[in-house]
Coordinates of C-alpha atoms and ligand atoms in Angstrom, one line a residue:
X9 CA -4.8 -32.9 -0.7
X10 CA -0.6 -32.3 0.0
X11 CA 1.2 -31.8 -3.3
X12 CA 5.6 -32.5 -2.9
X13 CA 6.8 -29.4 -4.9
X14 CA 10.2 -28.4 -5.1
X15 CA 9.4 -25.8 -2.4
X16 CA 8.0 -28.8 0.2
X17 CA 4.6 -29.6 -0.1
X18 CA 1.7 -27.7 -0.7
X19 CA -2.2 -27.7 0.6
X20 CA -4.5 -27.5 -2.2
X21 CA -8.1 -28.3 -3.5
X22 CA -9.6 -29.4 -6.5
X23 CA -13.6 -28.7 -7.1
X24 CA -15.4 -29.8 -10.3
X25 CA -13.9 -31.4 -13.2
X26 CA -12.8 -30.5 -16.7
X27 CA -10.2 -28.0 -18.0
X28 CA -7.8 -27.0 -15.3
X29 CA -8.1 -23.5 -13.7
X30 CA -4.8 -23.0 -11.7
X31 CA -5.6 -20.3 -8.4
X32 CA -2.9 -18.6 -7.4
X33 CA -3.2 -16.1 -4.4
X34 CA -2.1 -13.0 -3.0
X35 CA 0.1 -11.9 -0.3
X36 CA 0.0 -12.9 2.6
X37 CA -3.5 -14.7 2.6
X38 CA -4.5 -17.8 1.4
X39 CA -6.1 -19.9 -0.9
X40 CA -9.5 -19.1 0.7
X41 CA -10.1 -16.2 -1.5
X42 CA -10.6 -18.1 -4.0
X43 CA -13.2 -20.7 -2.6
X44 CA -16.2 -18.7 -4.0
X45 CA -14.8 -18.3 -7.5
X46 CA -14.0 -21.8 -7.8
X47 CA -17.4 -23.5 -6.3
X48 CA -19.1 -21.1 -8.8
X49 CA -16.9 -22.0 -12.3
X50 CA -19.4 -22.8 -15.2
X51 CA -19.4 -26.5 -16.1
X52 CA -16.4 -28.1 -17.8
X53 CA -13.7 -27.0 -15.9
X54 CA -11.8 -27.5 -12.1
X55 CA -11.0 -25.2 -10.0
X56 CA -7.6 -26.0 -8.4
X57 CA -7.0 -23.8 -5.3
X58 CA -3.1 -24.3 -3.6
X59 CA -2.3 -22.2 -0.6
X60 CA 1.3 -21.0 -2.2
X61 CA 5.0 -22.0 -0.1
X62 CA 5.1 -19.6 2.8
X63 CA 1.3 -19.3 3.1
X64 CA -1.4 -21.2 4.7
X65 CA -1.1 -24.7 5.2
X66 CA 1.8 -25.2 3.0
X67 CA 5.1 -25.8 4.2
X68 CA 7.8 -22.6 4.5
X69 CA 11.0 -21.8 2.4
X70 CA 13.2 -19.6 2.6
X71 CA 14.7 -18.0 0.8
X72 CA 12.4 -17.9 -2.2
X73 CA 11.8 -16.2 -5.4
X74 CA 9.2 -15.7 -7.5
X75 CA 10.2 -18.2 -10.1
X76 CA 10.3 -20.4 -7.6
X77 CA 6.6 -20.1 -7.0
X78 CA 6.1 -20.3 -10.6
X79 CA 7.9 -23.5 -11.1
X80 CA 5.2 -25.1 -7.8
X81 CA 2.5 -24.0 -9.9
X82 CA 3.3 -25.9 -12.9
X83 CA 3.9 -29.0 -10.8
X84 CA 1.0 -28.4 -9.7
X85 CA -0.7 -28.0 -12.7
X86 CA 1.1 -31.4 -13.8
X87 CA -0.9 -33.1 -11.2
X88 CA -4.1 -32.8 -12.6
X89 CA -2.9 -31.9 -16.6
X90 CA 0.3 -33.9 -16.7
X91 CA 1.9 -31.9 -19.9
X92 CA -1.4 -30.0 -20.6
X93 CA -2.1 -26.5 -21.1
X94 CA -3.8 -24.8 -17.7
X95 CA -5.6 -21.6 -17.1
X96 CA -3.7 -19.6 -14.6
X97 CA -5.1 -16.8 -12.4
X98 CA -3.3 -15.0 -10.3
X99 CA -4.5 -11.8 -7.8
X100 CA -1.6 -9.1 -6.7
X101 CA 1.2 -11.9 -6.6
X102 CA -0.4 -14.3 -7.8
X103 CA -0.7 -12.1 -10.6
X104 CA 3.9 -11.1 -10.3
X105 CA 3.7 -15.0 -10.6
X106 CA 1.6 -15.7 -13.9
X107 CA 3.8 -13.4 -15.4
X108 CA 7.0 -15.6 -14.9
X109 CA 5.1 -18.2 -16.0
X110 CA 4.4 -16.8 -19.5
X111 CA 8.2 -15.7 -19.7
X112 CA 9.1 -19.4 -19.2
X113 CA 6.4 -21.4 -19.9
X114 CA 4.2 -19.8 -22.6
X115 CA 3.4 -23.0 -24.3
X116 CA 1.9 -24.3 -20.6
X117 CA -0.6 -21.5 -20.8
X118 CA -4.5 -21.3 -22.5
X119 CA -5.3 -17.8 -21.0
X120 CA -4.6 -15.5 -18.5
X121 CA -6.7 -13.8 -15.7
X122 CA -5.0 -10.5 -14.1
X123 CA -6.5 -9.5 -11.6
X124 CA -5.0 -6.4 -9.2
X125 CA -1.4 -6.8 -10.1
X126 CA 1.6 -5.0 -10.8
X127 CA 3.8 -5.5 -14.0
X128 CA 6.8 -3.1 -12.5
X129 CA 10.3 -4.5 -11.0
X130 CA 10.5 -2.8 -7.1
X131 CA 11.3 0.6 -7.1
X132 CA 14.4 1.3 -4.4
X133 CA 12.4 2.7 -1.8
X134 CA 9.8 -0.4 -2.1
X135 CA 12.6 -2.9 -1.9
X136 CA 13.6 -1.0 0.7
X137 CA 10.1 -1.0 2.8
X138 CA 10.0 -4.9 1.8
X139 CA 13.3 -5.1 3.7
X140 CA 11.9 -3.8 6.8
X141 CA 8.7 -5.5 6.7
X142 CA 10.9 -8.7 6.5
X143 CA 13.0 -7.6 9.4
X144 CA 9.6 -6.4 11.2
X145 CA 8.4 -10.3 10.7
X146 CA 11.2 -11.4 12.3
X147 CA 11.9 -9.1 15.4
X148 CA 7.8 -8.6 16.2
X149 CA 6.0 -11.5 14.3
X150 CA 3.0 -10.9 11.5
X151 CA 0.6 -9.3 13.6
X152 CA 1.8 -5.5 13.4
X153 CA 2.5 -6.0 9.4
X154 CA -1.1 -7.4 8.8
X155 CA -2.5 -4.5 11.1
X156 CA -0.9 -2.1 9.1
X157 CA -2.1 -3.4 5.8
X158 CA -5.8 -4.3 6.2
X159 CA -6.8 -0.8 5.8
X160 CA -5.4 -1.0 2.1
X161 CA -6.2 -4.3 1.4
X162 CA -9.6 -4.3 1.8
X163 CA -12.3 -1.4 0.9
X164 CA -13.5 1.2 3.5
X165 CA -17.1 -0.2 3.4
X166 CA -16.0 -3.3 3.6
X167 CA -18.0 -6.2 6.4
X168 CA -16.1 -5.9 10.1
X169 CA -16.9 -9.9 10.5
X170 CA -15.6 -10.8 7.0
X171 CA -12.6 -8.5 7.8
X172 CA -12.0 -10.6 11.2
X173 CA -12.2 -13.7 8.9
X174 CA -9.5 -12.7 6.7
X175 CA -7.6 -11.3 9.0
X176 CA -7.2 -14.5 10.4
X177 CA -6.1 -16.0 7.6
X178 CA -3.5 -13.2 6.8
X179 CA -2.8 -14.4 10.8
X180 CA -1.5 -17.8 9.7
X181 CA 1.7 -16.7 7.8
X182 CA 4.9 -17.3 9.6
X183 CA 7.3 -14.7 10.4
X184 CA 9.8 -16.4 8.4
X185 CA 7.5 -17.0 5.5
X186 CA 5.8 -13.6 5.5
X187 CA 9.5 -12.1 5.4
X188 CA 11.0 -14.4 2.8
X189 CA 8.2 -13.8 0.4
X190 CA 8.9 -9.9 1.4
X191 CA 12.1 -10.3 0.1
X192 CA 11.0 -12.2 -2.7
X193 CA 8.8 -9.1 -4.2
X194 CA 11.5 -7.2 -3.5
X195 CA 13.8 -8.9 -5.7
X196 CA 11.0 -9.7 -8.5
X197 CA 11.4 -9.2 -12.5
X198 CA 11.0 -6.3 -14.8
X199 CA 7.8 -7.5 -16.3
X200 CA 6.7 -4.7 -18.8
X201 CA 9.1 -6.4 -21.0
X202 CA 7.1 -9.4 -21.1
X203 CA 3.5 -8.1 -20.9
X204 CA 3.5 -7.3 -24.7
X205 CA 4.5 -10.9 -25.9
X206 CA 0.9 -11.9 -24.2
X207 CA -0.6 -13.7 -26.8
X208 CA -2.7 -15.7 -24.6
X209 CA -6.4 -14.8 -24.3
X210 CA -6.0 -12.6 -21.4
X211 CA -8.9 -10.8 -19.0
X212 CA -7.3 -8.1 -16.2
X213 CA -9.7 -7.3 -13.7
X214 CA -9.4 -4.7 -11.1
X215 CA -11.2 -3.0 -8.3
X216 CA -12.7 0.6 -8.4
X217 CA -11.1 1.2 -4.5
X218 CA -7.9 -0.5 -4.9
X219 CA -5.7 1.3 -2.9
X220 CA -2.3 -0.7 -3.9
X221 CA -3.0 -1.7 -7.4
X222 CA -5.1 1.0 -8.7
X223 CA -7.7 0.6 -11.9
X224 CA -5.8 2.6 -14.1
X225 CA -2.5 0.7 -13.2
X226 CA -4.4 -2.2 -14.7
X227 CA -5.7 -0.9 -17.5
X228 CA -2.5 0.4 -18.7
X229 CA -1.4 -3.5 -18.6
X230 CA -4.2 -4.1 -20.2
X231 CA -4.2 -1.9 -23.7
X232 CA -0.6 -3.8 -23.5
X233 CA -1.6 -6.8 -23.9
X234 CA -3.3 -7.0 -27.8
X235 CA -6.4 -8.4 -27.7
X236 CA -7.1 -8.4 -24.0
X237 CA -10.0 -7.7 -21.9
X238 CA -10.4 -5.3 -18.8
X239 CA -12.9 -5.4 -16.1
X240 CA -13.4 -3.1 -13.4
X241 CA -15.4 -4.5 -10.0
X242 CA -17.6 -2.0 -8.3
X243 CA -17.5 -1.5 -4.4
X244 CA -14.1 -4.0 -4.5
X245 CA -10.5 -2.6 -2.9
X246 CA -7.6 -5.1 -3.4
X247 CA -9.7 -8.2 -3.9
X248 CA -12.0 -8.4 -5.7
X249 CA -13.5 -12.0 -5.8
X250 CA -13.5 -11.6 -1.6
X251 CA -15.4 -8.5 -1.1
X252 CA -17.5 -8.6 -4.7
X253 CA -17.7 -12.4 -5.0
X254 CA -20.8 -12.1 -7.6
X255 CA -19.9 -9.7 -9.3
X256 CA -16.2 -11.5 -9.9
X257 CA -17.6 -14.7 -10.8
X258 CA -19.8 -13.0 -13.3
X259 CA -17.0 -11.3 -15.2
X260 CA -14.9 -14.7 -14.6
X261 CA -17.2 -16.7 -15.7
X262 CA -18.1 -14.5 -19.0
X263 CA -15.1 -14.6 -19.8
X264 CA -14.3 -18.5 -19.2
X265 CA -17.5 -19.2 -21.5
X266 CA -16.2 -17.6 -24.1
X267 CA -12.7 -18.9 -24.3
X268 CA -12.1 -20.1 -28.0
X269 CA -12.3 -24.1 -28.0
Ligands
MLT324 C1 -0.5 -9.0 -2.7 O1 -1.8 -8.8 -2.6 O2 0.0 -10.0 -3.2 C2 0.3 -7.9 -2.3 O3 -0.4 -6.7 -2.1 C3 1.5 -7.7 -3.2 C4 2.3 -6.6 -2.8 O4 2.6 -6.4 -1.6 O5 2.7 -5.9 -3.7

């Protein structure tokens, strides 16, 4: 289905029915990371699965800033919830995104799944690499960006035909929406401030090989977040629930089971 947002309109699927799990993505892939996860939730709730503005087969804007992704995700959470509370899980970005949301939206929230994020604003000399990968987009198109980051993405051991796969998908982006959301990491939020006031039941989840978002990184978020719980995938790089989908259900899924009613 197409979902109108204030960004344009969004692709997005639902699977299952119950309490709503919003899906939220990565940069610059898709919402096809999430497929597994969401075909494999326990029963009683739906997996809702938008490609975000800028990615996939959603429409392009720029500019655009991360609260601007925020404020899609709650519309399109008010599709299927209309003034309901939604689960909200969100991978690198994804992850920069969910914590807007709790800044502004807190009361929108029923828990939290972290998975491979960062909580820091841009240092200068990463707004200033985002900069040039936005200029990059534009002069030489996606390819040479999504060459360059594969390697780090994904773990070394990781399958050469699943790699092809996604980096297809990473393929798809447009120049001018791979370097506005560039620019919008660059320019992203302080969110250490906000990562204490989590009062959400929270799970962070990272992945023993990540090389951009590294396990400690995310435990530190974790023991600042009271009450949360922290999972580490085995054999997993950047994301987790592509290159350990089993094993990411599993601690997803644990977790969703347990969720007070
Ligand atoms: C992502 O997966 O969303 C990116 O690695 C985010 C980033 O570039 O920091």
């Amino acid at each position: 289905m197409r979902i109108p947002v204030q960004s344009g309109e969004l692709a997005c699927q639902s699977i299952g029915s119950g309490q709503p799990i919003i899906f939220i993505h990565g940069f610059p892939i898709t919402g096809l990371m999430w497929l597994h996860a969401a075909r494999h939730l326990p029963p009683g709730f739906r997996g809702i699965v938008p490609d975000l503005p800028n990615h996939g087969a959603s429409t392009t804007r720029s500019p655009i800033d991360i609260r601007d992704f925020a404020d899609d995700m709650l519309t399109v959470l008010d599709v299927f919830a209309p003034g309901e509370q939604g689960i909200f899980i969100g991978l690198s970005m994804g992850g920069i995104i969910c914590f807007d949301l709790w800044r502004r939206y807190p009361g929108r929230i029923r828990a939290l799944v972290l998975c491979n994020t960062r909580a820091n604003a841009e240092p200068p000399e990463g707004i200033a690499y985002r900069r040039a990968i936005a200029d990059s987009a534009m002069r030489d198109g996606v390819a040479p960006i999504v060459e360059a980051m594969l390697p780090k993405v994904f773990a070394p051991g990781f399958d050469q035909a699943r790699l092809a796969f996604w980096r297809t998908a990473m393929l798809s982006t447009t120049p001018t929406g791979l370097a506005a959301t560039s620019l919008a990491l660059a320019s992203r939020a302080d969110s250490f401030p906000t990562v204490p006031t989590i009062t959400c039941p929270t799970l962070v989840i990272a992945g023993d090989q990540d090389a951009i978002t590294s396990p400690d990184s995310l435990h530190d978020i974790h023991q600042r977040i009271p009450g949360s719980r922290f999972t580490v995938i085995p054999d997993a790089g950047h994301v987790p629930p592509v290159e350990q989908p089993v094993a990411f259900s599993a601690a997803l899924n644990e977790f969703l089971t347990k969720l007070p009613a």
